[in-house]
Amino acid sequence: MAHMSLSIRLASTQPALVNTPLLALLVPQNPSVSGELAAIDSATNGAIERSLTRRDFRGARDETMLFVGGDSGAQRVLLVGLGSAAPSRTTVRRAAAIAARQAVKLGTGGMHLYTADTNIDAIEGMAIGAAAGCWSYKDLQTPAPEKDRRAELTHVTILAKESSEFLAALAVGIATAEGQGVAKRLGQMPANVCTPDMFLEVGREIAERHGMTLTSLDRADMTRERMGAFLAVAQGTPQEPRLVVLEHRGGPTDQKPIVLIGKGLCFDTGGISIKPAPEMEWMKFDMMGAAGVMGAMETIGRLKLPINVVGMIGSTTNMLSGTAFKPGDVVRASNGKTIEVVNTDAEGRMVLADLLVFAKRFNPDVVIDAATLTGAIVIGLGHTAVGVFGAERELVDEVLVAGERAGERGWPLPIWDEYKEQIKSDVADVKQTGGRAAGSITAALFLNEFVDGYPWVHLDVAGTAYSQTDLGWIPKGPTGTPVGTFVEFVRARAQSR
Ligand code: BES
Ligand code: ZN
Ligand code: ZN
């Protein structure tokens, strides 16, 4: 597994005194030329002041302006606007990512980052943003000839005092970035590279490095466990399906674990209910829930969080073949419930059904699953909010707070009994889909049929885990969601104990 080639450190030097190929200053809306900006301006012979006076640069969100300095000191100065919103972990992350992308474009190799009023959130945000801004997956591309290559961004220095709390914040930022790197890497891999076996391999590697226990179930094991729902999806592919469990035991032996579950469809053709050809290639991203779990376990392991966490993923590929499951089939999940299959494209909920039943074995304190589950969530919430579903308001709120901190905002949707009518079946205990109306809600209610006696929240990340457009601060591709939400939820729980 490739790790970040970027190293990030803190230094308490005055921004005006650093010797750096690129000094990036993250500045709020309508900055005034005083204090640090004025001190730095000597490196640019007063150009910063002139452009602020002319109102060329106003500090709007995502706004940038690059100044050329001399051969020493700040050799380039980049202003990045933070915008008018109150500075937060998320706004700083965004600006730091934009700075890092600029550094990559220029090929500066290194960068110093500075923002006034630095606090713990800003340090975390700068570290996560810097890493996000220079993230890429190039394994499958032939590199340009040496002479045409620009230097990679390999070292970032955040200008802040090296206090113990800031160093701890830096460690959180780096660990989060590494976890997101794991998830994004898996998400960017094509389905012929990111297979269920790859999830097993990555899981094994994470477990080894962090002293976690790894358990995995293959097709034969799942058959013994009577996981008829998961197996129905997997019966159309010759690839071995994998259920992978990672156990991080950072808390007392008798402490009930937080269980994180992820949908890991390495590719979703829709099966016999085949998807239209245009844009089907995006369905390699249908494993971002599982990638999110792997990424979160990486972060949790790095931070050695003093709490018990179980990460569980179900991975397969939804294919068409002579052995594939069909609309109308009735299958039995591992809790004994029968499911009437309506549409083989609603495969994620079938995989998750058996995982939710399996989770019960770990005597969970709480279970959170993440899945690129429905196209309907994209219609409802677009590419901005994660759909958050759960019966317990307090727990839903706790997840929403974690998502907010992580810069992966969610929004709650109801799972009232009234909607259950839609998934009643004439031939089985439950119908797999509930029609077009409230598609994300009926999907969540289907999952709820397999939740037994533990608090549970479901995250639908179909609109947010992968971006088809360049978002400015990150390129198109996997966004890192839901790694941050998982991590912030677990961190908050670990702190409150
Ligand atoms: N992986 C898809 C969900 C999806 C669709 C994500 C489009 C992003 C964009 C999921 O397995 C699926 O196909 N769901 C169906 C369910 C339907 C058949 C009830 C959907 O949303 O269309
Ligand atoms: Zn599908
Ligand atoms: Zn799917």
Short mmCIF file of C-alpha atoms in Angstrom, two decimals, residues 10-376:
data_model
loop_
_atom_site.label_atom_id
_atom_site.label_comp_id
_atom_site.label_asym_id
_atom_site.label_seq_id
_atom_site.Cartn_x
_atom_site.Cartn_y
_atom_site.Cartn_z
CA LEU A 10 5.21 22.54 12.56
CA ALA A 11 7.65 25.42 12.97
CA SER A 12 7.23 28.52 15.09
CA THR A 13 9.18 30.84 12.76
CA GLN A 14 7.70 34.24 11.85
CA PRO A 15 6.23 34.04 8.33
CA ALA A 16 8.30 37.06 7.29
CA LEU A 17 11.50 35.26 8.26
CA VAL A 18 11.11 31.89 6.54
CA ASN A 19 13.20 30.79 3.65
CA THR A 20 10.76 28.87 1.44
CA PRO A 21 10.02 28.12 -2.21
CA LEU A 22 6.36 28.97 -1.48
CA LEU A 23 4.73 30.80 1.38
CA ALA A 24 0.96 30.29 1.31
CA LEU A 25 -1.06 32.70 3.42
CA LEU A 26 -4.66 31.77 4.15
CA VAL A 27 -6.43 35.07 4.64
CA PRO A 28 -10.01 36.04 5.56
CA GLN A 29 -12.33 38.16 3.44
CA ASN A 30 -11.23 41.79 2.92
CA PRO A 31 -7.78 41.51 4.47
CA SER A 32 -5.98 44.65 5.54
CA VAL A 33 -2.28 45.16 4.96
CA SER A 34 -1.10 45.13 8.51
CA GLY A 35 0.76 42.81 10.85
CA GLU A 36 2.05 39.69 9.11
CA LEU A 37 0.94 40.66 5.61
CA ALA A 38 2.81 43.94 5.83
CA ALA A 39 5.93 42.20 7.15
CA ILE A 40 5.87 39.66 4.33
CA ASP A 41 5.26 42.32 1.72
CA SER A 42 8.92 43.27 1.68
CA ALA A 43 9.58 39.93 -0.04
CA THR A 44 7.30 41.03 -2.85
CA ASN A 45 8.42 44.68 -2.93
CA GLY A 46 5.03 45.98 -1.83
CA ALA A 47 3.07 44.10 -4.48
CA ILE A 48 0.73 42.55 -1.91
CA GLU A 49 -0.26 45.96 -0.56
CA ARG A 50 -0.80 47.32 -4.05
CA SER A 51 -3.04 44.46 -5.08
CA LEU A 52 -5.07 44.72 -1.88
CA THR A 53 -5.43 48.48 -2.32
CA ARG A 54 -6.55 47.97 -5.91
CA ARG A 55 -8.97 45.36 -4.57
CA ASP A 56 -7.60 42.82 -7.03
CA PHE A 57 -7.48 40.30 -4.24
CA ARG A 58 -10.37 40.33 -1.76
CA GLY A 59 -10.01 37.11 0.17
CA ALA A 60 -13.16 35.48 -1.21
CA ARG A 61 -13.45 31.74 -0.74
CA ASP A 62 -11.12 29.89 -3.16
CA GLU A 63 -9.68 33.16 -4.50
CA THR A 64 -5.93 33.02 -5.09
CA MET A 65 -3.18 35.40 -6.10
CA LEU A 66 0.43 34.46 -6.67
CA PHE A 67 3.34 36.85 -6.13
CA VAL A 68 6.90 36.28 -7.25
CA GLY A 69 9.53 36.95 -4.60
CA GLY A 70 13.31 36.97 -4.72
CA ASP A 71 15.89 34.20 -4.58
CA SER A 72 15.79 33.92 -0.81
CA GLY A 73 13.18 34.33 1.92
CA ALA A 74 9.73 33.73 0.51
CA GLN A 75 10.54 32.97 -3.13
CA ARG A 76 6.84 32.94 -3.97
CA VAL A 77 3.90 34.17 -1.95
CA LEU A 78 0.43 32.77 -2.52
CA LEU A 79 -2.62 34.40 -1.00
CA VAL A 80 -5.61 32.10 -0.62
CA GLY A 81 -8.98 33.51 0.43
CA LEU A 82 -10.88 31.90 3.29
CA GLY A 83 -14.10 33.73 2.45
CA SER A 84 -16.58 35.37 4.77
CA ALA A 85 -17.75 32.31 6.71
CA ALA A 86 -16.36 32.01 10.22
CA PRO A 87 -12.95 30.34 9.95
CA SER A 88 -13.27 26.65 10.77
CA ARG A 89 -11.48 23.34 10.32
CA THR A 90 -13.34 22.97 7.02
CA THR A 91 -12.65 26.43 5.56
CA VAL A 92 -8.96 26.19 6.46
CA ARG A 93 -8.78 22.66 5.00
CA ARG A 94 -10.21 23.93 1.75
CA ALA A 95 -7.78 26.84 1.45
CA ALA A 96 -4.80 24.66 2.38
CA ALA A 97 -5.81 22.16 -0.30
CA ILE A 98 -5.98 24.92 -2.90
CA ALA A 99 -2.50 26.07 -1.83
CA ALA A 100 -1.16 22.52 -2.13
CA ARG A 101 -2.67 22.09 -5.59
CA GLN A 102 -0.95 25.32 -6.64
CA ALA A 103 2.35 24.07 -5.19
CA VAL A 104 1.97 20.85 -7.18
CA LYS A 105 1.27 22.80 -10.38
CA LEU A 106 4.33 24.98 -9.85
CA GLY A 107 6.49 22.09 -8.73
CA THR A 108 7.85 23.92 -5.71
CA GLY A 109 8.62 20.73 -3.80
CA GLY A 110 7.96 22.40 -0.47
CA MET A 111 5.52 24.89 1.00
CA HIS A 112 5.00 26.87 4.18
CA LEU A 113 1.44 27.45 5.33
CA TYR A 114 0.32 30.27 7.55
CA THR A 115 -2.96 31.55 8.87
CA ALA A 116 -3.51 34.06 11.65
CA ASP A 117 -5.22 32.99 14.90
CA THR A 118 -4.11 29.40 14.57
CA ASN A 119 -5.87 26.90 16.80
CA ILE A 120 -6.24 23.12 17.01
CA ASP A 121 -8.94 23.01 14.34
CA ALA A 122 -6.83 25.10 11.97
CA ILE A 123 -3.81 22.82 12.40
CA GLU A 124 -5.93 19.73 11.73
CA GLY A 125 -7.56 21.44 8.76
CA MET A 126 -4.28 22.59 7.26
CA ALA A 127 -2.73 19.13 7.52
CA ILE A 128 -5.77 17.37 6.03
CA GLY A 129 -6.12 20.02 3.31
CA ALA A 130 -2.45 20.02 2.33
CA ALA A 131 -2.53 16.24 1.92
CA ALA A 132 -5.83 16.34 0.01
CA GLY A 133 -4.49 18.98 -2.36
CA CYS A 134 -1.52 16.91 -3.47
CA TRP A 135 -3.24 13.53 -3.47
CA SER A 136 -3.23 11.64 -6.74
CA TYR A 137 -3.37 8.09 -8.05
CA LYS A 138 -0.86 7.69 -10.82
CA ASP A 139 -0.07 3.97 -10.67
CA LEU A 140 -1.61 3.29 -14.05
CA GLN A 141 -0.07 6.18 -15.95
CA THR A 142 3.34 6.32 -17.57
CA PRO A 143 5.27 9.18 -15.96
CA ALA A 144 6.36 12.11 -18.13
CA PRO A 145 10.05 12.16 -19.12
CA GLU A 146 12.27 13.35 -16.29
CA LYS A 147 13.08 16.70 -17.91
CA ASP A 148 9.39 17.63 -18.22
CA ARG A 149 8.48 16.59 -14.71
CA ARG A 150 7.71 19.05 -11.95
CA ALA A 151 8.79 18.29 -8.42
CA GLU A 152 6.21 16.60 -6.24
CA LEU A 153 5.11 18.34 -3.07
CA THR A 154 7.02 16.40 -0.44
CA HIS A 155 7.26 18.73 2.56
CA VAL A 156 4.85 21.17 4.10
CA THR A 157 5.59 23.28 7.15
CA ILE A 158 2.74 24.78 9.09
CA LEU A 159 3.82 27.97 10.81
CA ALA A 160 2.59 27.49 14.35
CA LYS A 161 4.16 26.95 17.70
CA GLU A 162 5.24 23.42 18.45
CA SER A 163 3.13 23.10 21.60
CA SER A 164 2.04 19.65 22.70
CA GLU A 165 -1.58 20.34 21.81
CA PHE A 166 -0.66 21.60 18.33
CA LEU A 167 1.59 18.61 17.76
CA ALA A 168 -1.30 16.35 18.80
CA ALA A 169 -3.56 18.19 16.34
CA LEU A 170 -0.97 17.69 13.62
CA ALA A 171 -0.92 13.96 14.38
CA VAL A 172 -4.72 13.84 14.08
CA GLY A 173 -4.55 15.72 10.79
CA ILE A 174 -1.88 13.46 9.34
CA ALA A 175 -3.60 10.27 10.49
CA THR A 176 -6.90 11.46 9.02
CA ALA A 177 -5.20 12.34 5.75
CA GLU A 178 -3.55 8.90 5.63
CA GLY A 179 -6.93 7.23 6.21
CA GLN A 180 -8.51 9.31 3.51
CA GLY A 181 -5.61 8.41 1.26
CA VAL A 182 -6.36 4.71 1.76
CA ALA A 183 -10.03 5.24 0.88
CA LYS A 184 -9.39 7.51 -2.09
CA ARG A 185 -6.79 5.19 -3.53
CA LEU A 186 -9.21 2.27 -3.42
CA GLY A 187 -11.92 4.49 -4.89
CA GLN A 188 -9.81 5.62 -7.81
CA MET A 189 -8.70 2.11 -8.72
CA PRO A 190 -10.60 0.53 -11.59
CA ALA A 191 -12.67 -2.54 -10.74
CA ASN A 192 -10.15 -4.89 -12.33
CA VAL A 193 -7.58 -3.69 -9.79
CA CYS A 194 -9.77 -3.01 -6.76
CA THR A 195 -11.33 -6.45 -6.33
CA PRO A 196 -12.78 -8.09 -3.21
CA ASP A 197 -9.35 -9.73 -2.82
CA MET A 198 -7.80 -6.26 -2.77
CA PHE A 199 -10.03 -5.37 0.20
CA LEU A 200 -8.78 -8.47 1.98
CA GLU A 201 -5.19 -7.57 1.18
CA VAL A 202 -5.55 -3.96 2.31
CA GLY A 203 -7.38 -5.11 5.44
CA ARG A 204 -4.59 -7.57 6.24
CA GLU A 205 -1.98 -4.88 5.79
CA ILE A 206 -3.80 -2.43 8.08
CA ALA A 207 -4.35 -5.15 10.68
CA GLU A 208 -0.68 -6.12 10.67
CA ARG A 209 0.61 -2.60 10.96
CA HIS A 210 -1.69 -1.64 13.81
CA GLY A 211 -1.99 -4.90 15.70
CA MET A 212 -5.64 -5.45 14.83
CA THR A 213 -7.35 -8.82 14.47
CA LEU A 214 -8.47 -9.72 10.96
CA THR A 215 -11.19 -12.21 10.14
CA SER A 216 -12.45 -12.94 6.66
CA LEU A 217 -15.25 -15.00 5.23
CA ASP A 218 -15.24 -16.37 1.69
CA ARG A 219 -18.12 -17.88 -0.28
CA ALA A 220 -17.96 -21.22 1.55
CA ASP A 221 -17.89 -19.53 4.97
CA MET A 222 -20.83 -17.34 4.03
CA THR A 223 -22.74 -20.37 2.83
CA ARG A 224 -22.17 -21.99 6.25
CA GLU A 225 -23.42 -18.79 7.85
CA ARG A 226 -26.51 -18.92 5.62
CA MET A 227 -25.92 -15.40 4.30
CA GLY A 228 -28.42 -15.88 1.48
CA ALA A 229 -28.79 -12.16 0.78
CA PHE A 230 -25.09 -11.37 0.33
CA LEU A 231 -24.61 -14.65 -1.56
CA ALA A 232 -27.47 -13.87 -3.96
CA VAL A 233 -25.56 -10.80 -5.15
CA ALA A 234 -22.27 -12.70 -5.30
CA GLN A 235 -23.68 -15.67 -7.23
CA GLY A 236 -23.26 -13.92 -10.58
CA THR A 237 -19.50 -13.47 -10.29
CA PRO A 238 -16.65 -15.97 -10.34
CA GLN A 239 -14.63 -13.66 -8.08
CA GLU A 240 -14.49 -14.76 -4.47
CA PRO A 241 -16.71 -12.49 -2.38
CA ARG A 242 -15.09 -11.24 0.82
CA LEU A 243 -16.49 -10.28 4.18
CA VAL A 244 -13.60 -8.70 6.05
CA VAL A 245 -13.60 -7.77 9.73
CA LEU A 246 -10.94 -5.67 11.45
CA GLU A 247 -10.95 -5.42 15.23
CA HIS A 248 -9.21 -2.55 16.96
CA ARG A 249 -9.15 -3.29 20.67
CA GLY A 250 -8.02 0.01 22.16
CA GLY A 251 -10.47 0.00 25.07
CA PRO A 252 -11.17 -2.27 28.04
CA THR A 253 -11.91 -5.91 27.16
CA ASP A 254 -15.50 -5.66 28.37
CA GLN A 255 -16.25 -2.45 26.47
CA LYS A 256 -18.84 -2.89 23.71
CA PRO A 257 -17.34 -1.86 20.37
CA ILE A 258 -18.43 0.72 17.83
CA VAL A 259 -19.06 -1.26 14.65
CA LEU A 260 -18.47 0.45 11.29
CA ILE A 261 -19.92 -1.29 8.23
CA GLY A 262 -19.27 -0.53 4.56
CA LYS A 263 -20.80 -1.54 1.25
CA GLY A 264 -18.00 -2.77 -0.97
CA LEU A 265 -19.36 -3.35 -4.46
CA CYS A 266 -16.20 -3.24 -6.55
CA PHE A 267 -18.44 -2.81 -9.55
CA ASP A 268 -22.18 -2.53 -9.93
CA THR A 269 -23.48 -3.36 -13.41
CA GLY A 270 -26.97 -3.60 -11.96
CA GLY A 271 -26.96 -7.33 -12.68
CA ILE A 272 -29.87 -8.74 -14.72
CA SER A 273 -31.63 -5.39 -14.09
CA ILE A 274 -28.69 -3.92 -16.00
CA LYS A 275 -27.81 -0.25 -15.79
CA PRO A 276 -27.69 1.89 -18.96
CA ALA A 277 -24.27 1.93 -20.67
CA PRO A 278 -23.58 5.69 -20.47
CA GLU A 279 -21.70 6.49 -17.29
CA MET A 280 -21.75 2.91 -16.05
CA GLU A 281 -17.99 3.23 -15.60
CA TRP A 282 -18.63 5.36 -12.52
CA MET A 283 -19.95 2.31 -10.76
CA LYS A 284 -16.41 1.38 -9.80
CA PHE A 285 -17.03 3.84 -6.95
CA ASP A 286 -19.72 1.58 -5.44
CA MET A 287 -17.23 0.44 -2.81
CA MET A 288 -16.69 3.82 -1.17
CA GLY A 289 -18.55 2.80 1.99
CA ALA A 290 -16.14 -0.10 2.44
CA ALA A 291 -13.18 2.07 1.47
CA GLY A 292 -14.37 4.55 4.11
CA VAL A 293 -14.30 1.84 6.76
CA MET A 294 -10.78 0.77 5.75
CA GLY A 295 -9.62 4.38 5.78
CA ALA A 296 -11.16 5.03 9.18
CA MET A 297 -9.49 1.90 10.61
CA GLU A 298 -6.16 3.16 9.28
CA THR A 299 -6.65 6.49 11.07
CA ILE A 300 -7.92 4.86 14.27
CA GLY A 301 -4.92 2.51 14.26
CA ARG A 302 -2.44 5.32 13.71
CA LEU A 303 -3.93 7.34 16.54
CA LYS A 304 -4.15 4.27 18.81
CA LEU A 305 -7.55 5.53 19.98
CA PRO A 306 -8.36 4.11 23.42
CA ILE A 307 -11.67 2.56 22.39
CA ASN A 308 -12.91 -0.66 20.81
CA VAL A 309 -13.85 -0.40 17.15
CA VAL A 310 -14.81 -3.11 14.69
CA GLY A 311 -14.62 -2.36 10.96
CA MET A 312 -16.59 -4.67 8.69
CA ILE A 313 -16.88 -4.65 4.92
CA GLY A 314 -18.80 -6.80 2.46
CA SER A 315 -17.20 -6.92 -0.95
CA THR A 316 -18.27 -8.43 -4.25
CA THR A 317 -19.22 -7.43 -7.79
CA ASN A 318 -22.77 -7.22 -9.14
CA MET A 319 -22.60 -9.02 -12.49
CA LEU A 320 -24.82 -10.60 -15.14
CA SER A 321 -24.30 -14.25 -15.90
CA GLY A 322 -26.14 -17.54 -16.16
CA THR A 323 -25.80 -17.91 -12.43
CA ALA A 324 -26.80 -14.37 -11.48
CA PHE A 325 -29.79 -13.76 -9.20
CA LYS A 326 -32.98 -12.57 -10.89
CA PRO A 327 -35.91 -10.28 -10.26
CA GLY A 328 -38.60 -12.29 -8.48
CA ASP A 329 -36.16 -14.61 -6.68
CA VAL A 330 -36.80 -15.09 -3.00
CA VAL A 331 -33.73 -15.54 -0.82
CA ARG A 332 -33.19 -16.01 2.90
CA ALA A 333 -30.85 -13.76 4.89
CA SER A 334 -28.82 -15.02 7.86
CA ASN A 335 -31.43 -13.85 10.38
CA GLY A 336 -33.96 -16.17 8.69
CA LYS A 337 -35.96 -13.41 6.97
CA THR A 338 -36.96 -14.02 3.37
CA ILE A 339 -36.48 -11.27 0.78
CA GLU A 340 -38.38 -10.88 -2.46
CA VAL A 341 -35.90 -9.58 -5.02
CA VAL A 342 -37.48 -6.96 -7.27
CA ASN A 343 -34.51 -5.33 -8.93
CA THR A 344 -31.03 -6.86 -8.97
CA ASP A 345 -29.61 -3.33 -9.07
CA ALA A 346 -30.69 -2.89 -5.45
CA GLU A 347 -27.80 -5.15 -4.42
CA GLY A 348 -26.11 -3.02 -1.78
CA ARG A 349 -28.91 -3.45 0.74
CA MET A 350 -28.72 -7.25 0.26
CA VAL A 351 -25.02 -7.30 1.11
CA LEU A 352 -25.56 -4.98 4.06
CA ALA A 353 -28.47 -7.09 5.36
CA ASP A 354 -26.19 -10.01 6.20
CA LEU A 355 -23.49 -7.69 7.55
CA LEU A 356 -25.97 -6.05 9.91
CA VAL A 357 -26.98 -9.49 11.18
CA PHE A 358 -23.31 -10.50 11.55
CA ALA A 359 -22.57 -7.29 13.50
CA LYS A 360 -24.78 -8.53 16.34
CA ARG A 361 -22.05 -11.07 17.22
CA PHE A 362 -19.76 -8.31 18.31
CA ASN A 363 -22.31 -7.07 20.86
CA PRO A 364 -22.11 -3.55 19.44
CA ASP A 365 -22.53 -0.37 21.43
CA VAL A 366 -23.56 1.28 18.17
CA VAL A 367 -23.43 0.38 14.48
CA ILE A 368 -22.90 2.90 11.69
CA ASP A 369 -23.02 1.75 8.11
CA ALA A 370 -21.98 3.74 5.05
CA ALA A 371 -23.01 2.88 1.52
CA THR A 372 -23.32 4.34 -1.94
CA LEU A 373 -26.81 2.95 -1.67
CA THR A 374 -29.27 4.90 -3.80
CA GLY A 375 -29.45 7.16 -6.82
CA ALA A 376 -32.41 8.73 -5.04
#
